[in-house]
Structures are given as structure tokens and as C-alpha cells.
Coordinates of N, CA, C and O in Angstrom, one line a residue:
M1 N 2.3 120.1 -22.7 CA 3.5 120.6 -23.7 C 4.2 122.1 -23.4 O 3.8 122.8 -23.0
T2 N 5.3 121.8 -23.0 CA 6.3 122.6 -22.6 C 7.4 123.1 -23.8 O 7.4 122.5 -24.2
G3 N 7.8 124.2 -23.9 CA 9.0 124.6 -24.8 C 8.9 124.9 -26.3 O 9.7 124.3 -26.7
R4 N 7.7 124.9 -26.3 CA 7.0 125.3 -28.0 C 6.7 126.5 -27.8 O 5.2 126.8 -27.7
P5 N 7.7 127.5 -28.1 CA 7.2 128.7 -28.2 C 5.9 129.2 -28.8 O 5.4 130.4 -28.8
H6 N 5.8 128.3 -29.7 CA 5.0 128.8 -31.0 C 3.7 128.9 -30.5 O 2.4 129.3 -31.5
L7 N 3.0 127.8 -29.2 CA 2.0 127.5 -29.2 C 1.5 128.5 -27.6 O 1.9 129.0 -27.6
P8 N 0.4 128.7 -27.9 CA -0.4 130.1 -26.7 C -0.3 129.1 -25.6 O 0.3 127.6 -25.0
L9 N -0.1 129.7 -24.7 CA 0.2 129.8 -23.2 C -1.1 128.6 -22.9 O -2.3 129.4 -22.8
L10 N -1.0 128.3 -21.5 CA -2.5 127.9 -21.1 C -1.7 128.1 -19.4 O -1.3 127.1 -19.2
F11 N -2.1 128.9 -18.7 CA -2.4 129.4 -17.5 C -3.4 128.5 -16.4 O -4.2 128.3 -16.8
L12 N -2.7 128.0 -15.7 CA -3.7 126.2 -15.2 C -3.6 126.7 -13.3 O -2.6 126.5 -12.8
D13 N -4.7 127.1 -13.0 CA -4.8 127.1 -11.1 C -5.1 126.0 -10.8 O -5.5 124.7 -11.7
I14 N -4.8 125.1 -9.5 CA -5.0 123.8 -9.1 C -6.6 124.1 -8.6 O -7.2 123.5 -8.3
D15 N -6.8 125.1 -7.5 CA -7.5 125.0 -6.3 C -8.8 125.6 -7.4 O -9.0 126.3 -8.0
G16 N -9.9 124.6 -7.2 CA -11.0 124.8 -8.4 C -11.4 124.2 -9.6 O -12.0 123.5 -9.4
P17 N -10.3 124.4 -10.1 CA -10.0 123.9 -11.7 C -9.8 122.3 -11.4 O -10.3 121.6 -12.3
L18 N -8.6 122.2 -10.7 CA -8.2 120.6 -10.4 C -8.7 120.1 -9.6 O -8.8 119.1 -9.6
I19 N -8.8 120.7 -8.4 CA -9.6 120.1 -6.8 C -11.2 121.0 -6.7 O -11.1 121.9 -6.3
P20 N -12.0 120.2 -7.3 CA -13.3 120.7 -7.1 C -13.7 120.5 -5.8 O -13.1 120.0 -5.3
F21 N -14.3 121.4 -5.4 CA -14.6 121.5 -3.9 C -16.4 121.8 -3.8 O -16.5 121.5 -2.4
G22 N -17.1 121.0 -5.0 CA -19.0 120.6 -4.3 C -18.4 119.1 -4.3 O -18.2 118.6 -4.3
G23 N -19.7 118.7 -4.1 CA -20.4 117.2 -3.8 C -19.7 116.7 -2.5 O -19.3 117.2 -1.7
T24 N -19.8 115.2 -2.5 CA -19.2 114.6 -1.6 C -18.1 114.0 -2.1 O -18.0 113.9 -3.4
H25 N -17.2 113.8 -0.9 CA -16.0 112.7 -1.6 C -16.7 111.4 -2.1 O -15.4 110.8 -2.9
R26 N -17.7 111.0 -2.1 CA -18.3 109.6 -2.7 C -18.0 110.0 -4.9 O -17.8 109.5 -5.7
E27 N -18.3 111.5 -4.9 CA -18.4 111.7 -6.4 C -16.7 111.7 -7.1 O -16.8 112.5 -8.1
Y28 N -15.8 111.9 -5.8 CA -14.7 111.9 -6.4 C -14.1 110.7 -6.9 O -14.5 109.5 -6.4
P29 N -13.0 110.9 -8.0 CA -12.4 109.7 -8.6 C -11.5 109.2 -7.7 O -11.0 109.4 -6.6
A30 N -11.7 108.0 -7.4 CA -10.9 106.7 -6.4 C -9.6 106.5 -6.7 O -8.7 107.1 -7.7
P31 N -8.5 107.0 -5.6 CA -7.3 107.1 -5.7 C -6.7 106.1 -6.6 O -7.2 104.5 -6.9
D32 N -5.9 105.9 -7.2 CA -5.4 105.1 -8.5 C -4.0 104.1 -8.0 O -4.0 103.1 -8.6
G33 N -4.3 104.0 -6.4 CA -3.3 103.2 -5.8 C -1.7 103.1 -5.9 O -1.2 102.6 -5.9
A34 N -1.1 104.3 -6.8 CA -0.1 104.5 -6.9 C 0.8 105.0 -5.7 O 1.8 105.1 -5.6
G35 N 0.1 105.2 -4.9 CA 0.5 105.7 -3.7 C 0.2 107.7 -3.5 O 0.5 107.9 -4.8
P36 N 0.7 108.1 -2.4 CA 0.1 109.8 -2.5 C 1.3 110.2 -3.0 O 2.5 109.6 -2.7
A37 N 1.4 111.7 -3.5 CA 2.3 112.3 -3.8 C 3.2 112.8 -2.7 O 2.3 112.6 -1.6
A38 N 4.1 113.5 -2.8 CA 4.5 114.1 -1.4 C 4.0 114.6 -0.6 O 3.8 114.2 0.8
G39 N 3.2 115.7 -1.1 CA 2.1 116.2 -0.1 C 1.1 115.7 0.4 O 0.1 116.8 0.9
A40 N 1.0 114.9 -0.4 CA -0.7 114.5 0.0 C -1.2 113.9 0.9 O -2.4 114.2 1.7
A41 N -0.5 113.7 2.3 CA -0.8 113.3 3.4 C -1.0 114.5 4.2 O -1.9 114.4 5.1
A42 N -0.4 115.5 3.8 CA -0.7 116.8 4.4 C -1.3 117.4 3.6 O -2.3 118.3 4.5
N43 N -2.1 117.2 2.8 CA -3.6 117.7 1.8 C -4.5 116.5 1.7 O -3.8 116.3 0.1
P44 N -5.0 116.2 2.3 CA -6.9 115.5 1.8 C -6.9 115.5 0.7 O -7.7 115.2 -0.2
L45 N -7.3 117.4 0.3 CA -7.8 117.4 -1.0 C -7.5 116.9 -2.1 O -8.0 116.8 -3.3
L46 N -6.0 116.7 -2.3 CA -5.7 115.6 -3.6 C -6.2 114.5 -3.9 O -6.3 114.3 -5.3
A47 N -7.0 114.0 -3.0 CA -7.9 112.8 -3.4 C -8.5 113.3 -4.4 O -9.4 112.5 -5.3
R48 N -9.1 114.3 -4.7 CA -10.1 115.0 -5.3 C -9.9 115.1 -6.5 O -10.7 115.1 -7.7
I49 N -8.5 114.9 -7.3 CA -8.0 115.3 -8.5 C -8.3 113.7 -9.1 O -7.7 113.2 -9.2
D50 N -8.6 114.5 -10.2 CA -9.0 113.3 -11.7 C -7.8 112.8 -12.3 O -7.2 113.8 -13.0
P51 N -7.2 111.9 -12.5 CA -6.2 111.8 -12.8 C -6.3 111.6 -14.1 O -5.3 111.9 -14.9
S52 N -7.4 111.2 -15.0 CA -7.3 111.5 -16.7 C -7.4 113.0 -17.1 O -7.4 113.3 -18.1
L53 N -7.7 114.1 -15.6 CA -7.0 115.6 -16.6 C -5.7 115.8 -17.2 O -5.7 116.5 -18.1
G54 N -4.5 114.9 -16.4 CA -3.5 114.9 -17.2 C -3.2 114.9 -18.6 O -2.9 115.8 -19.4
P55 N -3.8 113.5 -19.1 CA -3.4 113.5 -20.2 C -4.8 114.4 -21.2 O -4.2 114.7 -22.5
R56 N -5.6 114.8 -21.1 CA -6.3 115.7 -21.8 C -5.7 117.2 -21.5 O -6.0 117.6 -22.4
L57 N -5.2 117.6 -20.7 CA -4.2 119.0 -20.2 C -3.3 119.0 -21.5 O -3.0 119.5 -22.4
L58 N -2.6 117.6 -21.6 CA -1.5 117.2 -22.5 C -1.9 117.5 -23.9 O -0.8 117.9 -25.3
A59 N -3.1 116.9 -24.1 CA -3.7 116.8 -25.3 C -3.8 118.3 -26.1 O -4.2 118.4 -27.2
L60 N -3.8 119.2 -25.2 CA -4.4 120.5 -25.9 C -3.2 121.1 -26.7 O -2.0 121.2 -25.9
P61 N -3.3 122.1 -27.5 CA -2.3 122.8 -28.1 C -1.8 123.6 -27.8 O -2.3 124.9 -28.1
C62 N -1.2 123.7 -26.7 CA -0.9 125.1 -25.9 C 0.5 124.3 -24.9 O 1.2 123.3 -24.9
E63 N 1.5 125.4 -24.4 CA 2.3 125.5 -23.4 C 1.6 125.2 -22.2 O 1.5 126.9 -22.0
L64 N 1.7 124.2 -21.1 CA 1.0 124.6 -19.7 C 2.2 125.6 -18.9 O 3.0 125.0 -19.1
V65 N 1.8 126.5 -18.3 CA 2.4 126.8 -17.0 C 1.1 126.9 -15.7 O 0.1 127.1 -16.0
W66 N 1.6 126.2 -14.3 CA 1.4 126.5 -13.3 C 1.1 128.2 -12.7 O 1.7 128.6 -12.9
A67 N -0.4 128.4 -12.5 CA -0.7 130.0 -12.2 C -1.4 129.4 -10.9 O -2.3 129.5 -10.8
T68 N -0.6 129.2 -9.7 CA -1.3 128.9 -8.8 C -0.6 128.9 -6.9 O 0.7 128.8 -7.2
T69 N -1.5 128.8 -5.9 CA -0.3 129.4 -4.8 C 0.1 128.4 -4.5 O 0.9 128.2 -3.7
W70 N 0.0 126.9 -5.0 CA 0.8 126.0 -4.8 C 2.2 126.0 -5.2 O 3.3 125.2 -4.6
M71 N 2.8 127.1 -5.9 CA 3.7 127.3 -6.5 C 4.4 126.0 -7.2 O 3.9 125.3 -8.0
A72 N 5.9 125.9 -6.6 CA 6.6 124.6 -7.0 C 6.2 123.5 -6.6 O 6.4 122.5 -7.0
D73 N 5.1 123.5 -5.6 CA 4.5 121.9 -4.9 C 3.6 121.4 -6.3 O 3.3 120.3 -5.8
A74 N 3.3 122.6 -7.2 CA 2.8 121.6 -7.9 C 3.1 120.7 -8.9 O 2.0 120.0 -9.2
N75 N 4.4 120.7 -9.0 CA 5.1 119.8 -9.6 C 5.6 118.6 -9.0 O 6.1 116.9 -9.2
T76 N 5.3 118.9 -7.6 CA 5.7 117.6 -6.6 C 4.5 116.9 -5.8 O 4.7 115.6 -6.1
D77 N 3.6 117.6 -5.8 CA 2.3 117.3 -5.2 C 1.5 117.1 -6.2 O 0.3 116.0 -6.0
V78 N 1.4 117.6 -7.5 CA -0.4 117.3 -8.3 C 0.2 116.9 -9.6 O -0.5 115.7 -10.2
A79 N 1.4 117.4 -10.3 CA 1.6 116.7 -11.7 C 2.1 115.1 -11.6 O 1.4 114.3 -12.7
P80 N 2.7 114.9 -10.7 CA 3.1 113.2 -10.6 C 1.5 112.5 -10.6 O 1.3 111.3 -11.2
R81 N 0.8 113.1 -9.8 CA -0.8 112.2 -9.6 C -1.9 112.2 -11.0 O -2.5 111.5 -11.2
I82 N -1.3 113.6 -12.0 CA -1.9 113.3 -13.2 C -1.4 112.7 -14.4 O -2.0 112.9 -15.6
G83 N 0.2 112.5 -13.8 CA 0.8 112.4 -15.4 C 1.4 113.5 -16.2 O 1.7 113.4 -17.3
L84 N 1.5 114.8 -15.2 CA 2.3 115.7 -15.9 C 3.3 115.5 -15.8 O 4.3 115.6 -14.7
P85 N 4.4 116.3 -16.5 CA 5.7 116.7 -16.5 C 6.2 118.0 -15.4 O 5.0 118.4 -15.2
D86 N 7.1 118.3 -15.2 CA 7.4 119.5 -14.2 C 7.0 120.6 -15.4 O 7.1 120.6 -16.2
L87 N 6.0 121.7 -15.0 CA 6.1 122.5 -15.7 C 6.5 123.9 -14.9 O 6.6 124.1 -13.7
P88 N 6.8 124.9 -15.9 CA 7.0 126.4 -15.3 C 6.2 126.8 -14.3 O 4.8 126.2 -14.9
V89 N 6.6 127.5 -13.7 CA 5.3 128.2 -12.7 C 5.1 129.8 -12.6 O 6.3 129.9 -12.8
L90 N 4.3 130.4 -12.4 CA 3.9 131.9 -12.8 C 4.3 132.1 -11.0 O 3.8 131.9 -10.3
D91 N 5.8 133.5 -11.2 CA 5.6 133.5 -9.8 C 4.8 135.3 -9.9 O 4.2 136.1 -10.9
P92 N 4.5 135.2 -8.5 CA 3.9 136.0 -8.2 C 4.3 137.5 -8.3 O 5.5 137.7 -8.4
P93 N 3.7 138.7 -9.1 CA 4.5 139.9 -9.3 C 5.3 140.2 -8.3 O 4.6 140.5 -6.9
E94 N 6.5 141.4 -8.1 CA 6.6 141.9 -7.0 C 6.2 143.6 -7.2 O 7.1 144.0 -8.3
L95 N 5.6 143.9 -6.5 CA 4.8 144.8 -6.8 C 5.3 145.4 -5.1 O 5.0 145.3 -4.3
P96 N 5.5 147.2 -5.5 CA 5.2 147.9 -4.3 C 4.3 147.9 -3.2 O 2.7 147.5 -4.1
E97 N 3.7 147.8 -2.3 CA 2.5 147.6 -1.3 C 1.2 148.2 -1.2 O 0.1 147.6 -1.7
A98 N 1.2 149.4 -1.8 CA 0.5 150.3 -2.2 C -0.2 150.4 -4.0 O -1.4 150.3 -4.0
Q99 N 0.5 149.6 -4.7 CA -0.1 148.6 -6.5 C -0.9 147.6 -5.2 O -1.7 147.8 -6.5
Q100 N -0.2 146.7 -4.6 CA -0.7 145.4 -4.2 C -2.5 146.0 -3.6 O -3.3 145.2 -4.1
R101 N -2.0 147.2 -2.8 CA -3.6 147.1 -2.1 C -4.6 147.9 -3.1 O -5.8 148.0 -2.8
A102 N -4.4 148.8 -4.1 CA -5.0 149.2 -5.4 C -5.4 148.2 -5.9 O -6.6 148.1 -6.1
D103 N -4.6 147.3 -6.3 CA -5.2 146.0 -7.4 C -6.3 145.3 -6.5 O -7.5 144.9 -7.2
E104 N -6.0 145.3 -5.1 CA -7.0 144.3 -3.9 C -8.0 145.4 -4.4 O -9.4 144.6 -4.4
H105 N -7.8 146.3 -4.3 CA -9.8 147.3 -3.9 C -9.9 147.0 -5.1 O -11.3 147.0 -5.0
R106 N -9.0 147.6 -6.0 CA -10.2 147.5 -7.6 C -11.0 145.5 -7.9 O -11.3 146.1 -9.2
G107 N -10.5 144.6 -7.5 CA -10.7 143.2 -7.8 C -9.8 142.6 -8.4 O -10.2 141.6 -8.9
L108 N -8.6 143.1 -8.8 CA -7.6 142.4 -9.7 C -6.9 141.5 -8.8 O -6.2 141.4 -8.3
H109 N -6.9 139.9 -9.4 CA -6.4 139.0 -8.8 C -4.8 139.4 -9.2 O -4.2 139.9 -9.9
W110 N -3.9 138.8 -8.2 CA -2.5 138.7 -7.8 C -1.9 138.0 -9.4 O -1.1 138.9 -10.0
K111 N -2.8 136.9 -9.7 CA -2.0 136.7 -10.9 C -2.2 137.4 -12.1 O -1.1 137.4 -13.1
T112 N -3.1 138.4 -12.4 CA -3.6 138.7 -13.5 C -2.1 139.6 -14.2 O -1.9 139.4 -15.4
R113 N -1.6 140.6 -13.6 CA -0.5 141.2 -14.0 C 0.4 140.5 -14.6 O 1.5 140.4 -15.1
A114 N 0.7 139.5 -13.2 CA 2.2 138.5 -13.8 C 1.6 137.8 -14.7 O 2.7 137.4 -15.3
L115 N 0.5 137.0 -15.5 CA 0.4 136.0 -16.4 C 0.5 137.1 -17.8 O 1.1 137.0 -18.5
V116 N 0.3 138.6 -17.8 CA 0.3 139.0 -18.6 C 1.7 139.6 -19.2 O 2.3 139.0 -20.5
G117 N 2.4 139.6 -17.6 CA 3.7 140.3 -18.0 C 4.6 138.7 -18.6 O 5.4 138.6 -19.7
R118 N 4.1 137.2 -18.4 CA 5.0 136.1 -18.5 C 4.6 135.7 -19.9 O 5.7 135.4 -20.7
A119 N 3.3 136.5 -20.3 CA 2.7 135.8 -21.7 C 3.7 136.7 -22.8 O 3.9 136.7 -24.0
G120 N 4.2 137.8 -22.5 CA 4.8 139.0 -23.0 C 4.1 138.9 -25.1 O 5.0 139.0 -25.9
G121 N 3.0 139.3 -24.8 CA 2.4 139.6 -26.4 C 1.8 137.7 -26.7 O 0.9 137.9 -27.6
R122 N 2.4 136.8 -26.2 CA 1.3 135.5 -26.6 C 0.4 135.2 -26.3 O 0.2 135.5 -25.4
P123 N -0.3 134.5 -27.7 CA -1.7 134.2 -27.1 C -1.6 133.3 -25.4 O -0.8 132.6 -25.5
F124 N -2.8 133.6 -24.9 CA -2.9 132.6 -23.5 C -4.3 132.4 -23.6 O -5.4 133.6 -23.9
A125 N -4.7 131.2 -22.8 CA -5.6 131.3 -22.0 C -5.5 131.1 -20.0 O -4.3 130.7 -20.2
W126 N -6.0 131.5 -19.7 CA -6.0 131.3 -18.1 C -7.1 130.6 -17.5 O -8.2 130.8 -17.7
V127 N -6.8 129.1 -16.8 CA -8.0 128.6 -16.3 C -7.8 128.8 -14.7 O -6.9 128.4 -14.3
D128 N -9.3 129.3 -14.0 CA -8.8 129.7 -12.6 C -10.8 129.9 -12.6 O -11.8 129.9 -13.4
D129 N -10.8 129.9 -11.1 CA -12.3 129.5 -10.7 C -12.5 131.2 -10.0 O -13.8 131.4 -9.3
E130 N -11.1 132.3 -10.4 CA -11.4 133.4 -9.2 C -11.9 134.6 -10.1 O -10.9 135.7 -9.8
I131 N -11.4 134.3 -11.7 CA -11.5 135.3 -12.6 C -12.5 136.7 -12.5 O -13.9 135.7 -12.3
T132 N -12.6 137.6 -12.4 CA -13.6 138.7 -12.4 C -13.6 139.6 -13.6 O -12.8 139.7 -14.3
A133 N -14.3 140.7 -13.3 CA -14.3 141.1 -14.9 C -13.5 142.2 -14.7 O -12.8 142.7 -15.9
A134 N -13.3 142.7 -13.3 CA -11.8 143.1 -13.5 C -10.3 143.2 -14.2 O -9.9 143.5 -14.6
D135 N -10.5 141.4 -13.9 CA -9.6 140.9 -14.7 C -9.5 140.8 -16.0 O -8.5 141.0 -16.9
R136 N -10.5 141.0 -16.5 CA -10.7 140.7 -18.0 C -10.4 142.3 -18.6 O -9.9 142.3 -19.5
A137 N -10.9 143.2 -17.8 CA -10.9 144.6 -18.6 C -9.4 145.1 -18.5 O -8.9 145.4 -19.5
W138 N -8.5 144.2 -17.2 CA -7.1 144.0 -17.1 C -6.8 143.9 -18.3 O -5.4 144.6 -19.4
V139 N -6.6 142.6 -18.4 CA -6.0 141.8 -19.5 C -6.9 142.7 -20.8 O -5.6 142.9 -21.4
S140 N -7.5 143.1 -21.5 CA -7.9 143.8 -22.5 C -7.2 145.0 -22.7 O -6.9 145.2 -23.6
A141 N -7.0 145.6 -22.1 CA -6.2 146.9 -21.7 C -4.5 146.6 -21.9 O -4.4 147.5 -22.4
H142 N -4.3 145.4 -21.3 CA -2.7 145.4 -21.0 C -2.2 144.3 -22.0 O -0.7 144.3 -21.6
H143 N -3.0 143.8 -22.6 CA -2.3 142.8 -23.2 C -2.6 143.0 -24.7 O -3.6 143.0 -25.1
E144 N -1.4 142.7 -25.7 CA -1.6 143.3 -27.2 C -2.1 141.7 -27.9 O -2.5 141.7 -28.8
G145 N -1.9 140.2 -27.4 CA -1.9 139.2 -27.9 C -3.7 138.9 -27.6 O -4.5 139.4 -26.7
A146 N -4.5 137.7 -28.2 CA -5.5 137.2 -27.7 C -5.0 136.8 -26.7 O -4.1 135.9 -25.9
A147 N -6.0 136.7 -25.9 CA -6.2 135.7 -24.5 C -8.0 135.6 -24.4 O -8.9 135.8 -24.6
L148 N -7.6 134.5 -23.6 CA -8.9 133.4 -23.0 C -9.4 133.8 -21.4 O -8.0 132.8 -20.9
L149 N -9.9 134.0 -20.8 CA -10.1 134.1 -19.3 C -11.6 133.0 -19.1 O -12.0 133.9 -19.4
H150 N -10.9 132.0 -18.9 CA -12.2 130.9 -18.8 C -12.1 130.8 -17.0 O -11.5 129.7 -16.8
R151 N -13.2 131.2 -16.6 CA -13.6 130.6 -15.5 C -14.5 129.2 -15.1 O -15.3 128.8 -16.1
V152 N -13.7 129.0 -14.4 CA -14.3 127.3 -14.3 C -14.9 127.3 -12.7 O -15.0 127.6 -11.9
D153 N -16.0 125.9 -12.8 CA -16.7 126.0 -11.7 C -16.2 125.5 -10.7 O -15.8 124.2 -10.6
P154 N -15.6 125.9 -9.6 CA -14.7 125.3 -8.4 C -15.9 123.9 -8.0 O -15.1 123.4 -7.4
R155 N -17.1 124.0 -8.2 CA -18.1 123.2 -7.6 C -17.3 121.5 -8.4 O -17.8 120.8 -7.8
T156 N -17.4 121.8 -9.4 CA -17.3 120.7 -10.3 C -16.0 120.6 -11.0 O -15.1 119.0 -11.4
G157 N -15.1 121.7 -10.9 CA -13.7 121.4 -11.5 C -13.7 121.6 -13.2 O -14.9 121.4 -13.9
L158 N -13.1 121.5 -13.7 CA -12.6 121.1 -15.1 C -13.5 119.8 -15.6 O -13.5 118.7 -15.1
T159 N -14.1 120.4 -16.7 CA -15.5 119.1 -17.1 C -15.1 119.6 -18.9 O -14.3 119.8 -19.2
G160 N -15.8 118.1 -19.5 CA -15.8 117.9 -21.1 C -16.0 119.1 -21.5 O -15.1 119.7 -22.6
A161 N -16.7 120.0 -21.0 CA -17.1 121.5 -21.3 C -16.3 122.2 -21.5 O -15.8 123.2 -22.6
D162 N -15.5 122.4 -20.4 CA -14.7 123.5 -20.3 C -13.3 123.1 -21.3 O -12.8 123.9 -21.7
F163 N -12.9 121.5 -21.1 CA -12.3 121.1 -22.5 C -12.3 122.0 -23.7 O -11.4 122.0 -24.6
A164 N -13.8 121.6 -24.0 CA -13.8 121.8 -25.8 C -13.3 123.2 -25.9 O -13.1 123.4 -26.8
V165 N -14.2 124.1 -24.8 CA -13.7 125.6 -25.1 C -12.4 125.5 -25.3 O -12.1 126.4 -26.0
L166 N -11.5 125.2 -24.5 CA -10.0 125.2 -24.6 C -9.1 125.3 -25.7 O -8.5 125.5 -26.1
D167 N -9.6 123.5 -26.4 CA -9.2 123.3 -27.6 C -9.8 123.7 -28.7 O -8.8 124.4 -29.0
S168 N -10.8 124.5 -28.8 CA -11.5 125.7 -29.7 C -10.5 126.3 -30.3 O -9.9 126.9 -30.5
W169 N -10.7 127.2 -28.4 CA -9.5 128.5 -28.5 C -8.3 128.6 -28.6 O -7.7 129.1 -29.3
L170 N -7.8 127.1 -28.2 CA -6.3 127.7 -28.5 C -5.6 127.1 -29.6 O -4.5 127.3 -30.4
R171 N -6.6 126.1 -30.7 CA -6.0 125.9 -32.0 C -6.8 127.5 -32.9 O -6.1 127.2 -33.4
G172 N -7.6 127.8 -32.6 CA -7.8 129.2 -33.0 C -6.6 129.8 -33.2 O -6.2 130.7 -34.0
A173 N -6.6 130.4 -31.7 CA -5.1 131.3 -31.3 C -3.8 130.9 -32.0 O -3.0 131.7 -32.5
G174 N -3.6 129.5 -31.7 CA -2.6 129.3 -32.4 C -2.4 129.2 -33.8 O -1.6 130.1 -34.4
A175 N -3.5 129.3 -34.6 CA -3.7 129.5 -36.3 C -3.5 130.9 -36.4 O -2.8 130.8 -37.4
A176 N -3.9 131.6 -35.3 CA -3.9 133.1 -36.0 C -2.8 133.5 -35.8 O -1.9 134.4 -36.3
R177 N -1.9 133.0 -34.9 CA -0.1 133.7 -34.3 C 0.3 132.5 -35.2 O 1.4 133.4 -35.5
G178 N 0.3 131.4 -35.7 CA 1.3 131.6 -36.4 C 1.5 130.6 -38.2 O 2.2 130.5 -38.5

């Protein structure tokens, strides 16, 4: 859901949470027959995306934002496969090279500063498979609102248990906000 600023934000990564990396090809959902998205031929991993994730994401009480290296390709190659509308995309922060190196040295993900800036104090959840203790500490020190940094197991991607945690937290954060 987009365009509803009173709702918490949910920053969503693709590789790991939506495209799982464990298991065998037989363990992933069969293609829906609707035809590949624009970049599907170039990226066979898109076949691993479970089309049921889109409706489940849309049912969450939040504003969805892509937070992925796929950038705008998330809207052309991934969103149509799972029934999502075009979503806003988190841009990488424009930082001096020395700051980028310092962040990398500390183990801070490139997305961390950007999503805190984009949230602007609003409650947010971040769903990713690369969240570290450094990211948690930085968000805690620099974000004035509620935040859930939810690490997804990249071998399985988003599961029912992940959705239960997200739904519960988003409803609580949204109720606390407004």
C-alpha cells in the first residue's frame, strides 16, 4: 500500500527475502504461466519468487518501499510477477567515499543511512537478509521512531512466521503512531 503516510513504512529487499537461495529448483513455486517479466530471461532466479507473496505483502498495514540493488528494475521485473503495483524505490545515499569506506569497515549496510533518512522519523520495518548488529545499533542511535529490523533467512525467504512478526509489529507501530 502506498500513499498512506500515517502507516509505517516497510523497506523490502528482493534477494533473500523474495528470491530464496536455499533448496533445489523443485522446492520453488512453479511459474504461473503468465509469461516472464521483462528481465526474467536475464535472471533465472526470478522463477524462485512465490507469486503468493504479493497479496500477503499488500495485506500488511504499511507503505511498501523497495530497498534493493534491483532499484527501478524491482518495479518492472519483480512487482508484476507477484501482483504488486509500482512502489517507491530507496536510493543509495550520496556519501563521500571516505564515509562509505568507514561505514563498510564498521559493517554498516549501504541501505541503513538511506532508509533512516527516508523514514524521516516515521515507524518502519526493514526486511532483509543482510541486517547486522552494526545496522541495529546505528538505527537505534539515529532514528527517533519505532523500527523493526527483521532479518530473513535467505535459504527460505519470507515465511508465514516472518509475516506474522511483521503484521503484529506493523499493527502495533501504526497504533502507537496515530
